[in-house]
Coordinates of C-alpha atoms and ligand atoms in Angstrom, one line a residue:
M1 CA 0.0 0.0 0.0
E2 CA 1.4 3.5 -1.0
I3 CA 1.1 6.1 1.7
E4 CA -0.1 9.4 0.2
I5 CA 1.6 12.3 1.7
F6 CA 0.2 15.8 2.1
L7 CA 2.7 18.3 3.9
A8 CA 1.7 20.9 6.4
E9 CA 2.3 24.6 5.6
E10 CA 5.8 25.9 6.2
E11 CA 4.8 28.0 9.2
K12 CA 3.2 25.0 11.1
R13 CA 6.4 23.0 10.5
K14 CA 8.5 25.3 12.5
V15 CA 9.9 23.5 15.5
P16 CA 9.1 25.5 18.8
N17 CA 11.5 25.9 21.7
F18 CA 11.7 22.6 23.8
E19 CA 13.1 24.1 26.9
E20 CA 10.4 23.0 29.4
L21 CA 8.8 19.8 28.0
S22 CA 6.1 18.1 29.9
F23 CA 4.3 15.0 28.7
G24 CA 1.8 14.9 25.7
K25 CA 0.8 18.6 25.5
I26 CA 2.4 19.5 22.2
F27 CA 2.1 17.6 18.9
T28 CA 4.1 17.5 15.6
P29 CA 2.6 18.9 12.5
H30 CA 1.7 15.7 10.8
M31 CA -0.4 12.5 11.4
F32 CA -1.0 9.2 9.8
I33 CA -4.5 8.1 9.2
M34 CA -5.9 4.9 7.4
K35 CA -9.4 3.7 7.2
Y36 CA -10.8 0.0 7.5
E37 CA -14.2 -1.1 5.9
R38 CA -15.3 -4.7 6.2
N39 CA -15.5 -5.2 2.4
K40 CA -12.3 -3.2 1.6
G41 CA -10.0 -4.1 4.4
W42 CA -7.4 -1.4 5.5
H43 CA -7.1 1.2 2.8
S44 CA -6.2 4.7 1.7
P45 CA -3.3 5.3 4.1
Q46 CA -2.3 9.0 4.4
I47 CA 0.1 11.3 6.1
K48 CA -1.3 14.7 6.3
P49 CA -1.3 17.9 8.4
L50 CA -2.5 17.2 11.9
S51 CA -6.1 18.1 12.3
N52 CA -9.3 17.2 14.2
I53 CA -11.2 14.0 13.2
E54 CA -14.8 14.1 12.2
L55 CA -16.8 11.4 13.9
H56 CA -20.5 10.5 13.7
P57 CA -22.0 11.0 17.2
A58 CA -23.1 7.3 17.0
A59 CA -19.6 6.0 16.3
I60 CA -19.1 2.9 18.3
V61 CA -16.0 4.0 20.0
L62 CA -17.8 7.0 21.7
H63 CA -20.3 4.7 23.3
Y64 CA -18.8 1.3 23.8
S65 CA -15.1 2.1 23.8
Q66 CA -13.9 -0.3 21.0
S67 CA -10.4 1.0 20.7
V68 CA -6.8 0.3 21.5
F69 CA -3.6 2.1 21.5
E70 CA 0.2 2.0 21.9
G71 CA 2.9 4.1 23.3
L72 CA 6.4 4.0 22.2
K73 CA 9.4 6.4 21.7
A74 CA 12.0 7.6 19.3
Y75 CA 15.3 9.0 20.7
Y76 CA 17.8 11.4 19.4
G77 CA 21.1 9.6 20.2
I78 CA 24.4 11.2 21.2
D79 CA 25.8 10.0 17.7
G80 CA 22.9 12.0 16.0
K81 CA 21.0 8.7 15.1
I82 CA 17.4 8.3 15.8
R83 CA 16.5 5.2 17.5
F84 CA 13.1 3.4 18.1
F85 CA 13.1 1.3 21.3
R86 CA 11.7 -2.3 20.9
I87 CA 9.3 -1.1 18.1
W88 CA 8.3 -4.6 16.9
D89 CA 7.3 -5.4 20.5
H90 CA 4.9 -2.4 20.5
I91 CA 3.5 -3.3 17.1
A92 CA 3.0 -6.9 18.2
R93 CA 1.2 -5.7 21.3
L94 CA -1.0 -3.4 19.2
N95 CA -2.2 -6.4 17.3
R96 CA -2.7 -8.5 20.5
S97 CA -4.8 -5.7 22.0
A98 CA -6.8 -5.4 18.8
E99 CA -7.4 -9.1 18.7
R100 CA -8.9 -8.9 22.3
L101 CA -11.2 -5.9 21.3
C102 CA -12.3 -7.6 18.0
I103 CA -10.4 -5.0 15.9
P104 CA -9.0 -6.2 12.6
Q105 CA -5.2 -7.0 12.6
I106 CA -2.9 -4.7 10.6
D107 CA 0.2 -6.0 8.8
P108 CA 3.2 -5.3 11.3
D109 CA 5.4 -4.4 8.4
F110 CA 3.2 -1.9 7.3
V111 CA 2.7 -0.3 10.8
F112 CA 6.5 -0.2 11.0
R113 CA 6.6 1.6 7.6
A114 CA 3.8 4.1 8.6
I115 CA 5.6 4.9 11.9
K116 CA 9.1 5.3 10.2
T117 CA 7.6 7.6 7.5
L118 CA 5.7 9.8 9.7
V119 CA 8.7 10.1 12.1
S120 CA 11.1 10.8 9.1
I121 CA 8.8 13.7 8.1
D122 CA 8.7 15.3 11.5
K123 CA 12.1 14.2 12.6
E124 CA 13.1 17.7 13.5
W125 CA 10.7 17.7 16.3
I126 CA 12.6 14.9 18.1
P127 CA 14.1 16.7 21.2
K128 CA 17.8 16.6 21.2
K129 CA 18.3 16.3 24.9
K130 CA 18.7 13.3 27.2
G131 CA 15.5 12.7 29.2
A132 CA 13.3 13.9 26.4
A133 CA 12.0 12.0 23.4
L134 CA 9.4 11.7 20.7
Y135 CA 6.5 9.7 22.0
I136 CA 4.6 7.9 19.3
R137 CA 0.9 7.1 19.9
P138 CA -0.7 4.7 17.4
L139 CA -4.5 4.2 18.0
I140 CA -7.3 2.2 16.4
F141 CA -10.9 3.0 17.1
A142 CA -14.3 1.8 15.9
T143 CA -16.2 4.5 13.7
Q144 CA -19.2 2.7 12.5
P145 CA -22.3 4.8 13.4
T146 CA -24.7 2.5 15.2
L147 CA -26.2 2.3 18.6
G148 CA -26.5 -1.5 18.6
L149 CA -23.8 -3.2 20.6
K150 CA -21.6 -5.0 18.1
V151 CA -18.3 -5.3 16.6
S152 CA -17.7 -2.3 14.3
C153 CA -17.4 -2.8 10.5
E154 CA -15.3 0.4 10.2
Y155 CA -12.3 1.8 12.0
L156 CA -9.6 4.5 11.8
F157 CA -6.1 3.8 12.5
V158 CA -4.2 7.0 13.6
I159 CA -0.6 7.7 14.5
I160 CA 0.2 11.1 16.3
L161 CA 3.6 12.2 17.6
S162 CA 4.4 14.3 20.7
P163 CA 7.8 15.6 21.8
V164 CA 7.9 14.6 25.6
G165 CA 9.8 15.1 28.8
A166 CA 9.3 13.2 32.0
Y167 CA 5.8 11.7 32.5
Y168 CA 5.6 12.6 36.2
K169 CA 6.1 16.2 37.5
E170 CA 8.7 14.7 39.9
G171 CA 10.9 13.7 37.0
F172 CA 13.4 11.2 38.3
N173 CA 12.5 12.0 41.8
P174 CA 10.7 9.3 43.8
V175 CA 6.9 9.2 43.4
K176 CA 4.4 8.4 46.2
I177 CA 1.7 5.9 45.5
Y178 CA -1.5 5.0 47.0
V179 CA -2.9 1.5 47.4
T180 CA -6.6 1.3 46.9
T181 CA -8.7 -1.4 48.5
E182 CA -12.0 0.1 47.3
Y183 CA -11.7 0.1 43.4
I184 CA -10.2 -2.3 41.0
R185 CA -8.7 -1.7 37.6
A186 CA -9.0 -5.1 35.9
C187 CA -10.2 -8.6 36.6
P188 CA -9.6 -12.1 35.4
G189 CA -10.9 -12.6 32.0
G190 CA -11.3 -8.9 31.5
T191 CA -9.0 -6.5 29.4
G192 CA -6.2 -5.6 31.9
E193 CA -3.5 -7.3 29.9
V194 CA -4.1 -5.2 26.7
K195 CA -4.0 -1.5 25.9
T196 CA -7.5 -0.3 25.7
G197 CA -8.9 3.0 26.9
G198 CA -11.5 1.4 29.2
N199 CA -8.7 0.3 31.6
Y200 CA -7.5 3.7 31.9
A201 CA -11.1 5.2 32.3
A202 CA -11.7 2.8 35.1
S203 CA -8.7 3.9 37.0
L204 CA -9.6 7.6 37.0
K205 CA -11.8 7.6 40.1
A206 CA -9.1 6.1 42.4
Q207 CA -6.5 8.4 40.8
E208 CA -8.5 11.4 41.7
L209 CA -8.8 10.3 45.3
A210 CA -5.1 9.5 45.5
H211 CA -4.3 12.9 44.1
K212 CA -6.6 14.5 46.7
K213 CA -4.6 12.7 49.4
G214 CA -1.2 14.0 47.8
Y215 CA -0.2 10.8 46.0
T216 CA 0.9 10.6 42.4
Q217 CA -0.5 7.2 41.4
V218 CA -2.5 4.3 42.4
L219 CA -1.3 0.9 43.2
W220 CA -3.8 -1.8 42.1
L221 CA -4.5 -5.0 43.9
D222 CA -6.0 -8.0 42.3
A223 CA -9.8 -8.0 41.8
K224 CA -10.6 -11.4 43.5
E225 CA -8.8 -11.2 46.9
R226 CA -7.6 -7.5 47.0
K227 CA -4.4 -8.9 48.3
Y228 CA -1.9 -9.2 45.5
V229 CA 0.0 -6.3 43.9
E230 CA -0.9 -5.9 40.2
E231 CA 0.5 -2.7 38.6
V232 CA 0.3 1.1 38.8
G233 CA -1.9 1.7 35.7
S234 CA 0.7 4.0 34.0
M235 CA 3.5 1.6 34.8
N236 CA 4.5 -1.9 36.0
I237 CA 5.9 -2.3 39.6
F238 CA 9.1 -3.9 40.9
F239 CA 10.3 -4.6 44.5
Y240 CA 13.9 -5.1 45.3
F241 CA 14.2 -7.2 48.3
E242 CA 17.8 -7.8 49.7
N243 CA 19.3 -9.6 46.7
E244 CA 16.3 -10.5 44.6
L245 CA 14.2 -8.3 42.3
I246 CA 10.4 -9.2 42.1
T247 CA 7.7 -8.1 40.0
P248 CA 4.0 -9.3 39.8
A249 CA 3.6 -12.3 37.6
L250 CA 1.4 -11.7 34.5
T251 CA -1.8 -13.3 35.6
G252 CA -4.0 -11.8 32.8
S253 CA -5.0 -8.5 34.4
I254 CA -1.6 -7.0 34.3
L255 CA -0.2 -5.1 31.2
P256 CA 2.9 -6.9 29.8
G257 CA 5.0 -3.8 29.8
V258 CA 8.0 -3.6 27.3
T259 CA 10.1 -1.7 29.8
R260 CA 9.1 -4.4 32.4
D261 CA 10.3 -7.0 30.1
S262 CA 13.5 -5.0 29.4
V263 CA 14.4 -4.9 33.2
L264 CA 13.7 -8.6 33.5
K265 CA 16.2 -9.3 30.7
L266 CA 18.7 -6.9 32.0
V267 CA 19.0 -7.6 35.6
P268 CA 20.6 -11.2 35.2
K269 CA 23.3 -9.4 33.3
L270 CA 23.9 -7.2 36.4
G271 CA 24.2 -10.3 38.4
I272 CA 20.8 -9.7 40.2
P273 CA 18.3 -12.6 40.2
A274 CA 14.8 -11.6 39.0
K275 CA 11.6 -13.2 39.8
E276 CA 8.0 -13.0 38.4
R277 CA 5.6 -14.2 41.0
K278 CA 2.5 -13.2 43.0
I279 CA 3.4 -10.7 45.7
S280 CA 0.9 -9.7 48.4
I281 CA 0.8 -6.1 49.7
D282 CA 1.3 -7.5 53.2
E283 CA 4.7 -8.9 52.1
V284 CA 5.6 -5.4 50.6
I285 CA 4.6 -3.5 53.8
E286 CA 6.4 -6.3 55.9
G287 CA 9.4 -5.8 53.7
I288 CA 9.4 -2.1 54.4
K289 CA 8.8 -2.5 58.1
N290 CA 11.8 -5.0 58.6
N291 CA 13.9 -3.1 56.0
T292 CA 14.3 -6.1 53.7
L293 CA 12.6 -4.2 51.0
K294 CA 15.4 -1.9 49.6
E295 CA 13.9 -0.3 46.7
C296 CA 10.8 -0.1 44.6
F297 CA 10.4 1.2 41.2
G298 CA 7.9 1.4 38.3
T299 CA 8.6 0.8 34.6
G300 CA 6.7 2.1 31.4
T301 CA 7.3 3.7 28.2
A302 CA 6.0 7.1 29.4
A303 CA 7.4 6.6 33.0
V304 CA 10.7 5.0 31.9
I305 CA 12.1 3.9 35.4
S306 CA 10.3 5.8 38.2
P307 CA 11.5 5.4 41.8
V308 CA 8.8 4.9 44.4
G309 CA 9.6 6.6 47.7
E310 CA 6.4 6.1 49.5
I311 CA 3.4 3.7 49.7
C312 CA 0.2 4.4 51.4
Y313 CA -1.8 1.3 52.5
K314 CA -4.9 1.4 54.7
D315 CA -4.4 5.2 55.4
K316 CA -0.8 4.5 56.8
S317 CA 2.2 5.8 54.9
Y318 CA 5.4 3.7 54.5
I319 CA 8.7 5.4 53.3
I320 CA 11.0 3.2 51.2
N321 CA 14.8 3.8 51.2
N322 CA 14.4 7.0 53.1
G323 CA 12.4 8.3 50.3
D324 CA 15.4 8.5 48.0
T325 CA 16.1 6.9 44.6
G326 CA 17.8 3.5 45.1
E327 CA 21.2 2.3 43.5
L328 CA 19.6 -0.4 41.4
T329 CA 16.8 1.9 40.3
R330 CA 19.4 4.5 39.2
M331 CA 21.5 1.7 37.5
L332 CA 18.6 0.4 35.5
F333 CA 17.5 3.8 34.6
D334 CA 21.1 4.7 33.3
Y335 CA 21.4 1.3 31.4
I336 CA 18.0 1.5 29.6
T337 CA 18.3 5.2 28.7
G338 CA 22.0 4.5 27.8
I339 CA 20.7 2.0 25.1
Q340 CA 17.9 4.3 24.0
Y341 CA 20.3 7.2 23.5
G342 CA 23.0 5.1 21.9
E343 CA 25.4 5.6 24.8
K344 CA 25.6 1.9 25.7
E345 CA 26.0 -1.1 23.5
D346 CA 22.6 -2.5 22.5
I347 CA 23.4 -6.1 23.5
F348 CA 19.7 -7.2 23.1
N349 CA 19.3 -5.6 19.6
W350 CA 16.3 -3.6 21.1
T351 CA 16.8 -0.6 19.0
V352 CA 16.1 0.1 15.3
T353 CA 17.5 3.2 13.8
L354 CA 15.4 5.5 11.5
E355 CA 18.0 4.8 8.7
D356 CA 17.8 0.9 9.1
Ligands
COI401 C1 2.8 4.5 28.2 O1 3.6 4.4 29.1 O2 3.3 4.7 26.9 C2 1.4 4.5 28.4 O3 0.7 4.3 27.5 C3 0.9 5.0 29.8 C4 0.1 6.2 29.6 C5 -0.6 6.4 30.9 C6 0.9 7.5 29.2

């Protein structure tokens, strides 16, 4: 499939000053868009100036949330090369999410080409400073106008780009997280392990409550027993106990994060054993109390590696590592960002350069 290209006016293509970049507030001047109709398949791919999208008010996505998305990044390296981090894993997850939401698959090679072509056009918008990157947000949503609850016959696949800095206002400083026992994010057999908007919508109420209490994020427990730690919603979670790194096992309601997987592959190289297993909130709190829990951090594409300095459970606050960023957390942050910015050898072949 040929991608038709329509460029934005010169004025709109001027790159702004990226001094104070936050997350997801500014967008590059172009977007990718492609339609799906059941009798035609995916067709008419275009890159065009970023614009609003017209939707029928009965479009299925607006009522029944049939949609999926991804989040990946392109980095401007110290050698001037532009690198995508684990792009093929993100594309594979997009199709896995689509499968769960009954959305038609898209040829991975074509998604790769669409992302590369769009990023090449807007490559001047990739921030040239460590800690900042170009966030790539592919999304697919159901556009058929009908109020009947059914699988849509029509979709749009869109890719937008946003130059970003740190996800949390704390930057690389430790965040405070709040454990909710009242609400759940996902349940067995649900959609927790895929990237669909509904999971995030379901998390907002507890996040608002956590914010009001002065916490950055919510730590979710399992739906059945409200006992086992799952994830933070915007990131997966890791606990460093003495000489072992533990993260909750993927039981079906946890997002299989790409950064989570990168950490699991990396730590054995640093001589630290890592385990995926069920971990109860009581074990975490006990570890903080008896000082066997040395560090806690979250992982995510947006969040990268985010130290956690405080956990609130049942209205009691517990401080981890004196509220400071731990040594392992910093080491993993440096290692992963080192690979992303081309400072460290990419021993796992995780990066693909724009020129490849
Ligand atoms: C990401 O880390 O890419 C996500 O999609 C999480 C989102 C809350 C920003």
